[in-house]
Amino acid sequence: MANRPPAALDELHKGLARVKADPRDHLDPKLLDRFRAQLIGPNIAPLIPSLVPELLSVLPTLNQDPEPVTLILRVLLEPLSFTEILDYTGGPTLLVEALRSPLASINLLAVDVLRKAARSPSNTAMVAGMKEVVSELLSVFFLRDTDVSSVVGHLLKDFMVTDFPEALTSVDMGGTGLSNSSEGRARGQGLMWRRWFDDPEIYTIFFTLTSLDVPDPQTGQVDKRQRTVAQARLLDLIPRLASLDLPRLKASHFPEVEARFGLEYEKEGLLDYAVLHMVDTSDDLLMYITLVDFYGSFIRLSSEVVARAGSTPASRYSSPALDYLITTGRHAQTCSDYLSSDASHARTCLEASVRRVRSANYLAIYASTYPDHLLTAKTSGDELLITEVVDFLHQELEEVGTGPLEAHTSYDLHLLVSIPRLAMLPRGADPESEFAVDAASESLPAKLEIAVANEDVLKTLAAIFHGPTEEESRSAERPYHSDGEDWELDPGFWDLEAAAARVLCLMYTYHDPSWVKRVVTIAETIVMTDAALAAIGLITAIITAEWKEAPYGNGVGRHGFILPVEGQVLNVFGKPQPLTGMEFLLQQENFHLVQYLCRPPQTFANLVGGRGDSESAAYRVAVAKNDALRAFHKALRGMPREYNSVKKMVAQALNRPLFGGSEPGAKVATMEM
């Protein structure tokens, strides 16, 4: 019974016969949908030998939307391997025709088949031998609508990863449609790489379909919109290729081809074309955004390839990609776009704002990926880059206030949490001199005022005060240097960051002693759901913080940034300070936070309007608060006996149902806006 053919099979055969006899005839779409719904595991295999060739034969001449037919074919082809499908299609010809079709559903059917090949180095090598298939894939990627191009883009990346002839890590496999594990992976043969870079006709495609200087051979014109779309797609593809084989992208492969597109003979390759020659941002703001976003992806993925080369976590100092952007001047220009107060190069305020936002995002990626490079890098004026960044952030954050943030300010905050915490400390902290009490207000976080309208500020403080993540704290080092020499290993970087997180939190408290109380008030303001969740997130960040004690003796730092020693911290506050986030929250002045965590969650249930969205908001806040309480309970386990009463109170709160115990007409806190 399980292997009975679909009930609509006979009717489908009759319809196909009519279409073969008269291509002007149509297949009933409802019949096709009904037949596809009847395709169930056991009854698929017997249909394949006869039905697949029959459907493939009518597809090119079908006088209607072919999508219902292609969907049936995708179901029928799913159990087959790539080589088995080739047997049914009689070779790559049908794949080429499907990719050339102007219809997206037929293109996607071909991609579905080729995706099977991308899972195997041997099948990928087979596709590499199909020059027309490779050529059409690249044409579809550059020229077709986004819904098809994006799928083909993922397929191309999968092919290049599968075909790569060296051992890969899970880092390399990330972002592909392939298994995120390198164990047992057969190495590729490199044939697809050779097809792309050693075949002049294929190699030329990357230039002709993206250049603004080469007319379309059919129209004799340059469609600038189409070319800039193709440029964006090439810039999306290159970081993944560069993370695997950057030297191949930098190398010249066919000097005569490259010279036609403005490249220096035998000295520049595809990477130079894409970064230095291809894009014209002078009157195209979208392409400026695309190019700067490319820089960020490029340096981030390149740091991972350095890690793969040494089989250790990535360097915090530099990478070949960052060296490349520095050498070509693109790194300095992008940093300048953020730091420059002169927006004369921008024609409108909108353009100036966009340039600043995108360059801030690049700087954030650079700062978080290469913190040591940021701490030592100098500008064209021989000033430390980090000094200019910090000064600029001081200036911008002074204007944040308590109202809703400007769009660009969110990116300033993103950059702030990306720079090393050492650089957020007040400058001029001399280990030989007394650490001034007033210095607490000069730390970067002190510029941020906690308010209900600024959940981004709460999230920023959470990231800063928590300190390094668990993954960062565990990470080892393999510093990279462009001269080929390793820098001295320094496993203490994250310890200094953890100590700086503690000092910054203590300084913020000295500057604003009531900030914890305001955070609790915001956490109870469930009508401002996002702010309440951000406030609870800040509380949780400090509960789970892995702080380190500030060092004793002489002050320590990195590249001229000094972390105050514990003696200086003692002098500032007049008494020993908490060494952990839990000790900080359990201080008497913060006990209202413990009481908040142990109170029953609030609800809108008794307010006019019923449950609806407001009740959903109350539930989300209650769940987040309960998670914070559980983290608090877990952290209490290591605390001394003097906190037994707190442990008992927290345990009782955890045993209560999520909304149990709330008094009638539960108060919904409000704040002055």
Short mmCIF file of N, CA and C in Angstrom, two decimals, residues 603-618 668:
data_model
loop_
_atom_site.label_atom_id
_atom_site.label_comp_id
_atom_site.label_asym_id
_atom_site.label_seq_id
_atom_site.Cartn_x
_atom_site.Cartn_y
_atom_site.Cartn_z
N THR A 603 2.54 42.30 36.07
CA THR A 603 1.69 41.85 34.98
C THR A 603 0.68 42.93 34.64
N PHE A 604 0.24 42.93 33.42
CA PHE A 604 -0.81 43.84 32.97
C PHE A 604 -2.20 43.20 33.10
N ALA A 605 -2.29 42.01 33.68
CA ALA A 605 -3.53 41.23 33.61
C ALA A 605 -4.74 41.97 34.17
N ASN A 606 -4.53 42.81 35.20
CA ASN A 606 -5.66 43.48 35.83
C ASN A 606 -5.94 44.86 35.27
N LEU A 607 -5.23 45.23 34.20
CA LEU A 607 -5.47 46.54 33.61
C LEU A 607 -6.48 46.44 32.48
N VAL A 608 -7.11 47.53 32.18
CA VAL A 608 -8.08 47.55 31.09
C VAL A 608 -7.38 47.22 29.78
N GLY A 609 -8.02 46.42 28.95
CA GLY A 609 -7.45 46.12 27.65
C GLY A 609 -7.07 44.67 27.48
N GLY A 610 -7.15 43.88 28.56
CA GLY A 610 -6.88 42.45 28.43
C GLY A 610 -5.42 42.13 28.29
N ARG A 611 -5.15 40.95 27.76
CA ARG A 611 -3.78 40.44 27.74
C ARG A 611 -3.02 40.93 26.52
N GLY A 612 -3.38 40.56 25.34
CA GLY A 612 -2.80 41.11 24.11
C GLY A 612 -1.30 41.31 24.14
N ASP A 613 -0.84 42.37 23.43
CA ASP A 613 0.57 42.65 23.31
C ASP A 613 1.20 43.03 24.63
N SER A 614 0.48 43.81 25.44
CA SER A 614 1.06 44.26 26.71
C SER A 614 1.35 43.07 27.62
N GLU A 615 0.46 42.08 27.64
CA GLU A 615 0.72 40.89 28.46
C GLU A 615 1.93 40.13 27.92
N SER A 616 2.08 40.09 26.59
CA SER A 616 3.25 39.46 26.00
C SER A 616 4.52 40.16 26.45
N ALA A 617 4.48 41.50 26.49
CA ALA A 617 5.64 42.27 26.95
C ALA A 617 5.95 41.94 28.40
N ALA A 618 4.89 41.87 29.23
CA ALA A 618 5.10 41.54 30.64
C ALA A 618 5.73 40.16 30.78
N VAL A 668 2.32 48.97 37.75
CA VAL A 668 3.16 49.09 36.57
C VAL A 668 3.93 50.39 36.71
#
